[in-house]
Short mmCIF file of C-alpha atoms (C1' of nucleotides) in Angstrom, two decimals:
data_model
loop_
_atom_site.label_atom_id
_atom_site.label_comp_id
_atom_site.label_asym_id
_atom_site.label_seq_id
_atom_site.Cartn_x
_atom_site.Cartn_y
_atom_site.Cartn_z
CA MET A 28 89.55 70.35 103.93
CA GLY A 29 87.96 69.57 106.91
CA SER A 30 87.60 72.61 109.38
CA ASP A 31 90.22 71.25 112.01
CA LYS A 32 92.31 71.04 109.73
CA ILE A 33 91.79 75.25 109.11
CA ILE A 34 92.35 75.36 112.38
CA GLU A 35 95.38 73.40 112.61
CA ARG A 36 96.84 76.14 110.59
CA TRP A 37 94.64 79.18 112.01
CA VAL A 38 96.65 78.88 115.24
CA PRO A 39 99.83 79.47 114.87
CA GLN A 40 98.50 82.60 113.59
CA PHE A 41 96.48 83.26 115.70
CA ARG A 42 99.40 83.04 118.49
CA LYS A 43 101.81 85.53 116.92
CA GLY A 44 102.12 88.59 118.78
CA LEU A 45 100.06 87.28 121.26
CA LEU A 46 103.54 84.45 122.54
CA GLU A 47 104.96 88.37 123.33
CA PHE A 48 101.78 89.66 125.13
CA ILE A 49 101.84 86.29 127.55
CA ILE A 50 105.86 86.04 127.99
CA LEU A 51 105.47 89.89 129.74
CA LEU A 52 102.80 88.53 131.70
CA LYS A 53 104.81 85.74 132.56
CA LEU A 54 108.05 87.30 133.50
CA GLN A 55 105.86 89.93 135.02
CA GLN A 56 105.72 87.59 138.00
CA GLY A 57 109.43 87.68 138.06
CA ALA A 58 113.03 86.01 136.56
CA ILE A 59 112.69 83.18 134.48
CA TYR A 60 115.34 81.29 132.40
CA GLY A 61 113.82 80.30 128.84
CA TYR A 62 113.16 76.51 129.27
CA GLU A 63 111.00 77.27 132.41
CA LEU A 64 109.13 79.76 130.75
CA ALA A 65 108.34 77.32 128.24
CA ILE A 66 107.13 74.88 130.92
CA GLU A 67 105.22 77.71 132.45
CA ILE A 68 103.33 78.76 129.83
CA LYS A 69 102.21 75.21 128.59
CA LYS A 70 100.97 74.95 131.94
CA LEU A 71 99.06 77.97 131.90
CA THR A 72 97.82 78.38 128.46
CA SER A 73 97.57 74.95 127.22
CA ILE A 74 100.13 76.31 124.02
CA GLU A 75 103.21 74.22 123.73
CA VAL A 76 105.98 76.74 122.78
CA ALA A 77 108.61 75.35 120.18
CA GLU A 78 112.02 76.49 121.55
CA GLY A 79 112.44 77.74 117.63
CA THR A 80 109.67 80.09 118.31
CA LEU A 81 111.07 80.79 122.30
CA TYR A 82 114.81 81.35 122.00
CA PRO A 83 114.91 84.37 118.75
CA LEU A 84 111.92 85.97 120.73
CA LEU A 85 113.83 86.24 123.82
CA ASN A 86 116.26 87.63 122.01
CA ARG A 87 114.10 89.95 120.34
CA LEU A 88 112.62 91.51 123.22
CA LYS A 89 116.05 91.78 125.04
CA ARG A 90 117.23 93.51 121.39
CA ASP A 91 114.44 96.36 122.08
CA GLY A 92 114.67 96.57 125.81
CA LEU A 93 112.16 95.11 126.97
CA VAL A 94 114.22 92.18 128.85
CA THR A 95 117.40 92.74 130.33
CA THR A 96 119.45 88.93 130.55
CA GLU A 97 121.82 87.54 133.18
CA TRP A 98 123.75 84.31 132.93
CA GLN A 99 123.46 82.00 136.73
CA THR A 100 125.85 78.97 137.45
CA ALA A 101 125.06 76.57 139.93
CA GLU A 102 127.48 74.25 141.28
CA VAL A 103 125.08 71.93 139.86
CA GLY A 104 123.77 71.91 136.05
CA THR A 105 123.89 74.07 133.32
CA PRO A 106 124.05 77.68 133.27
CA ARG A 107 120.25 79.34 132.76
CA LYS A 108 120.29 82.92 131.40
CA TYR A 109 117.71 84.78 133.50
CA TYR A 110 115.38 86.69 131.62
CA LYS A 111 114.02 90.26 133.56
CA ILE A 112 111.53 92.55 132.32
CA THR A 113 112.24 96.69 132.69
CA THR A 114 110.99 99.15 133.02
CA LEU A 115 110.29 99.99 128.93
CA GLY A 116 108.46 96.61 128.91
CA LEU A 117 106.45 97.04 131.86
CA GLU A 118 105.00 100.38 130.06
CA THR A 119 104.64 98.43 127.18
CA LEU A 120 102.59 95.60 128.97
CA THR A 121 100.58 98.13 129.81
CA LYS A 122 99.77 98.98 126.29
CA MET A 123 99.15 95.64 125.95
CA LYS A 124 96.69 94.78 128.25
CA THR A 125 94.59 98.24 126.85
CA VAL A 126 94.54 97.18 122.91
CA TRP A 127 93.62 92.73 124.65
CA THR A 128 90.64 94.43 126.65
CA ASN A 129 89.29 96.48 123.73
CA THR A 130 89.69 93.24 120.87
CA HIS A 131 87.83 91.19 123.52
CA SER A 132 84.96 93.47 124.52
CA SER A 133 85.05 94.65 120.60
CA ILE A 134 84.14 90.83 119.81
CA LEU A 135 82.77 89.66 122.49
CA ASN A 136 79.98 92.22 121.11
CA MET A 137 80.14 90.32 117.77
CA VAL A 138 79.20 87.10 119.09
CA MET A 139 76.43 88.67 121.25
CA GLN A 140 75.10 90.08 117.85
CA SER A 141 75.19 86.20 116.22
CA MET B 18 112.63 103.24 121.52
CA GLY B 19 109.51 104.40 123.24
CA SER B 20 106.58 101.57 124.32
CA ASP B 21 104.06 103.43 122.04
CA LYS B 22 106.89 102.68 118.69
CA ILE B 23 107.04 99.12 120.18
CA ILE B 24 102.84 98.80 120.39
CA GLU B 25 103.00 100.52 116.52
CA ARG B 26 105.13 97.33 115.76
CA TRP B 27 103.05 94.54 117.46
CA VAL B 28 99.73 95.48 116.78
CA PRO B 29 99.14 94.23 113.94
CA GLN B 30 100.98 91.35 114.58
CA PHE B 31 98.79 90.92 117.08
CA ARG B 32 96.06 90.92 114.95
CA LYS B 33 97.25 88.27 112.52
CA GLY B 34 94.79 85.61 112.34
CA LEU B 35 92.62 87.50 114.13
CA LEU B 36 91.11 89.43 111.11
CA GLU B 37 90.08 86.08 109.97
CA PHE B 38 87.81 84.98 112.78
CA ILE B 39 86.51 88.69 112.90
CA ILE B 40 85.59 88.20 109.42
CA LEU B 41 84.05 84.69 109.92
CA LEU B 42 81.95 86.36 113.16
CA LYS B 43 80.37 89.40 110.42
CA LEU B 44 79.50 87.22 107.57
CA GLN B 45 77.92 85.28 110.28
CA GLN B 46 75.51 87.46 110.66
CA GLY B 47 74.83 87.75 106.79
CA ALA B 48 76.55 88.31 103.32
CA ILE B 49 78.10 91.03 102.51
CA TYR B 50 80.61 92.70 100.12
CA GLY B 51 84.71 93.62 100.52
CA TYR B 52 84.34 97.46 100.88
CA GLU B 53 81.45 97.30 103.43
CA LEU B 54 83.09 95.06 105.44
CA ALA B 55 86.43 96.94 106.09
CA ILE B 56 84.01 99.88 106.91
CA GLU B 57 82.01 97.49 109.40
CA ILE B 58 85.01 96.26 110.85
CA LYS B 59 86.77 99.83 111.49
CA LYS B 60 83.00 100.45 113.01
CA LEU B 61 82.93 97.17 115.49
CA THR B 62 86.85 96.30 115.87
CA SER B 63 88.52 100.32 115.83
CA ILE B 64 90.89 97.96 113.47
CA GLU B 65 91.03 99.55 109.82
CA VAL B 66 92.17 96.33 107.70
CA ALA B 67 94.29 97.42 105.00
CA GLU B 68 92.73 96.49 101.73
CA GLY B 69 95.20 94.92 100.93
CA THR B 70 94.90 92.52 103.74
CA LEU B 71 91.30 91.96 103.52
CA TYR B 72 91.06 91.07 99.72
CA PRO B 73 93.40 88.42 99.87
CA LEU B 74 92.12 87.08 103.11
CA LEU B 75 88.95 86.87 101.65
CA ASN B 76 90.39 85.01 99.02
CA ARG B 77 92.16 82.56 101.25
CA LEU B 78 89.01 82.00 102.46
CA LYS B 79 87.16 81.11 99.79
CA ARG B 80 89.52 79.23 98.98
CA ASP B 81 89.81 77.22 101.86
CA GLY B 82 85.89 76.54 101.10
CA LEU B 83 84.87 78.68 103.87
CA VAL B 84 83.00 81.10 102.13
CA THR B 85 81.47 81.42 98.45
CA THR B 86 80.70 84.82 96.58
CA GLU B 87 78.44 86.01 94.21
CA TRP B 88 78.67 88.88 92.05
CA GLN B 89 75.47 91.45 91.71
CA THR B 90 75.25 94.54 89.71
CA ALA B 91 73.29 97.20 90.21
CA GLU B 92 71.94 99.99 88.19
CA VAL B 93 74.20 102.62 89.58
CA GLY B 94 77.68 101.67 91.12
CA THR B 95 79.94 99.24 90.37
CA PRO B 96 79.38 95.35 90.63
CA ARG B 97 79.65 94.55 93.84
CA LYS B 98 81.07 90.81 95.50
CA TYR B 99 79.30 89.39 97.77
CA TYR B 100 80.79 87.23 100.53
CA LYS B 101 78.39 84.81 102.09
CA ILE B 102 79.49 82.04 105.05
CA THR B 103 79.23 78.41 104.10
CA THR B 104 78.72 75.21 106.66
CA LEU B 105 81.93 74.85 106.53
CA GLY B 106 83.17 77.92 108.14
CA LEU B 107 80.29 78.04 110.77
CA GLU B 108 82.00 74.97 111.96
CA THR B 109 85.61 76.47 111.38
CA LEU B 110 83.84 80.01 113.38
CA THR B 111 82.22 77.82 116.15
CA LYS B 112 86.22 75.78 116.89
CA MET B 113 88.05 79.40 116.76
CA LYS B 114 84.76 80.85 119.27
CA THR B 115 86.72 77.91 121.46
CA VAL B 116 89.97 78.72 120.74
CA TRP B 117 89.90 82.24 121.40
CA THR B 118 87.18 82.02 125.37
CA ASN B 119 90.29 79.42 125.59
CA THR B 120 93.25 81.97 125.56
CA HIS B 121 90.62 84.47 127.26
CA SER B 122 90.55 83.01 130.87
CA SER B 123 94.49 81.72 130.25
CA ILE B 124 95.18 85.70 129.62
CA LEU B 125 92.63 86.68 132.45
CA ASN B 126 94.47 84.08 134.69
CA MET B 127 98.10 85.51 134.45
CA VAL B 128 96.64 89.21 134.38
CA MET B 129 94.77 88.39 137.60
CA GLN B 130 98.45 86.76 139.21
CA SER B 131 99.66 89.80 138.89
"C1'" DG C 26 131.69 52.79 132.45
"C1'" DC C 27 127.98 53.45 129.59
"C1'" DA C 28 123.11 54.46 127.17
"C1'" DT C 29 119.57 56.80 127.17
"C1'" DA C 30 116.53 60.95 128.74
"C1'" DG C 31 116.35 65.23 130.29
"C1'" DT C 32 117.27 70.14 130.57
"C1'" DA C 33 119.16 74.55 128.54
"C1'" DC C 34 120.57 77.18 124.37
"C1'" DA C 35 120.63 78.19 120.15
"C1'" DT C 36 120.74 79.27 114.45
"C1'" DT C 37 118.99 78.05 109.82
"C1'" DG C 38 115.32 77.58 106.86
"C1'" DT C 39 110.36 77.77 105.11
"C1'" DA C 40 105.72 78.94 104.50
"C1'" DT C 41 102.22 82.26 106.13
"C1'" DT C 42 100.06 86.31 106.48
"C1'" DG C 43 99.56 91.08 107.49
"C1'" DC C 44 100.79 95.85 105.15
"C1'" DT C 45 102.66 99.79 101.73
"C1'" DA C 46 102.29 99.98 97.47
"C1'" DT C 47 100.35 100.55 93.42
"C1'" DG C 48 96.98 99.95 89.49
"C1'" DT C 49 92.11 99.27 87.46
"C1'" DA C 50 87.46 100.97 87.09
"C1'" DT C 51 83.65 103.73 87.90
"C1'" DA C 52 80.61 107.05 89.79
"C1'" DT C 53 79.68 112.09 92.12
"C1'" DG C 54 79.75 116.73 93.21
"C1'" DG C 55 81.97 120.71 92.34
"C1'" DC D 16 87.33 118.47 84.30
"C1'" DC D 17 89.04 117.51 88.11
"C1'" DA D 18 89.07 115.10 92.82
"C1'" DT D 19 86.85 112.27 95.80
"C1'" DA D 20 84.35 108.15 97.29
"C1'" DT D 21 83.14 103.77 95.80
"C1'" DA D 22 84.82 98.99 95.04
"C1'" DC D 23 87.67 94.98 93.28
"C1'" DA D 24 92.88 93.22 93.03
"C1'" DT D 25 97.99 92.29 92.31
"C1'" DA D 26 103.17 92.25 93.96
"C1'" DG D 27 106.55 93.51 97.42
"C1'" DC D 28 108.11 93.58 101.12
"C1'" DA D 29 108.87 92.67 106.64
"C1'" DA D 30 108.19 89.98 110.58
"C1'" DT D 31 107.29 85.81 112.84
"C1'" DA D 32 105.95 80.46 114.67
"C1'" DC D 33 107.55 76.86 113.29
"C1'" DA D 34 110.31 72.20 111.79
"C1'" DA D 35 114.93 70.03 112.00
"C1'" DT D 36 118.60 70.57 114.00
"C1'" DG D 37 123.21 71.25 116.70
"C1'" DT D 38 126.34 71.89 121.24
"C1'" DA D 39 126.31 71.44 126.15
"C1'" DC D 40 125.97 69.50 130.37
"C1'" DT D 41 123.18 66.60 133.98
"C1'" DA D 42 120.67 63.18 135.80
"C1'" DT D 43 118.85 58.21 135.91
"C1'" DG D 44 118.85 52.64 135.95
"C1'" DC D 45 121.07 49.41 134.53
#
DNA sequence: GCATAGTACATTGTATTGCTATGTATATGG
DNA sequence: CCATATACATAGCAATACAATGTACTATGC
């Protein structure tokens, strides 16, 4: 098996948890609805989030109180469910940033040593 | 539920996949056995790897041809199984470094914007 | 009118994988 | 002897990314 195949299997695993972090980062900039969020994430990180990944994840964030939701209907178009980050979400995000920063510097050290 | 509790649940998810990357990074510096590897990872990254996590993971890496193993017996002490990175492992590691770097810069951009 | 593509949300089932718990065996210090 | 540390290993559980599928509305071209 080539390394490409291995990477292909690894990347989704690598993303686990990371997606939650990325979504909260994006939500920090303002409320957004699911479909737009998927497009934004792809634009910003080149990560293609499947809808079967995104919606359950957003529901988990809501269940845990990190986001709230609000339906918005317009005269035209399908109703959109907007997600907004809560105080708890912002608190959590701050801690995630710390974990990310620490992990990054550890890994950077290991890369340097090699 | 407080943000600490949420982070506690998030961190293991965040590590998924990352562990493989960290292990290959360490192995790049030379062969090492499982028990020592766990201690090294904790020292380098503050990540406490449970043995029930580490050994299955090392076996996966072996199954996929990223590492080879060799038993080494000494006059005293328990025999140790040394893990050595293969060419395929080094190839894979290079690609993982790229993914890591790209992801990091994307996230950095999102952090900046906020 | 109507077909096609796009927008928007949602669920089910599967595979992967980190972790807890547990087990085996050897070595060492009190 | 008995606790602790070293060293490897497996079984079962829980979390989660993803593919596949479904519903419903809108926009565009013909």
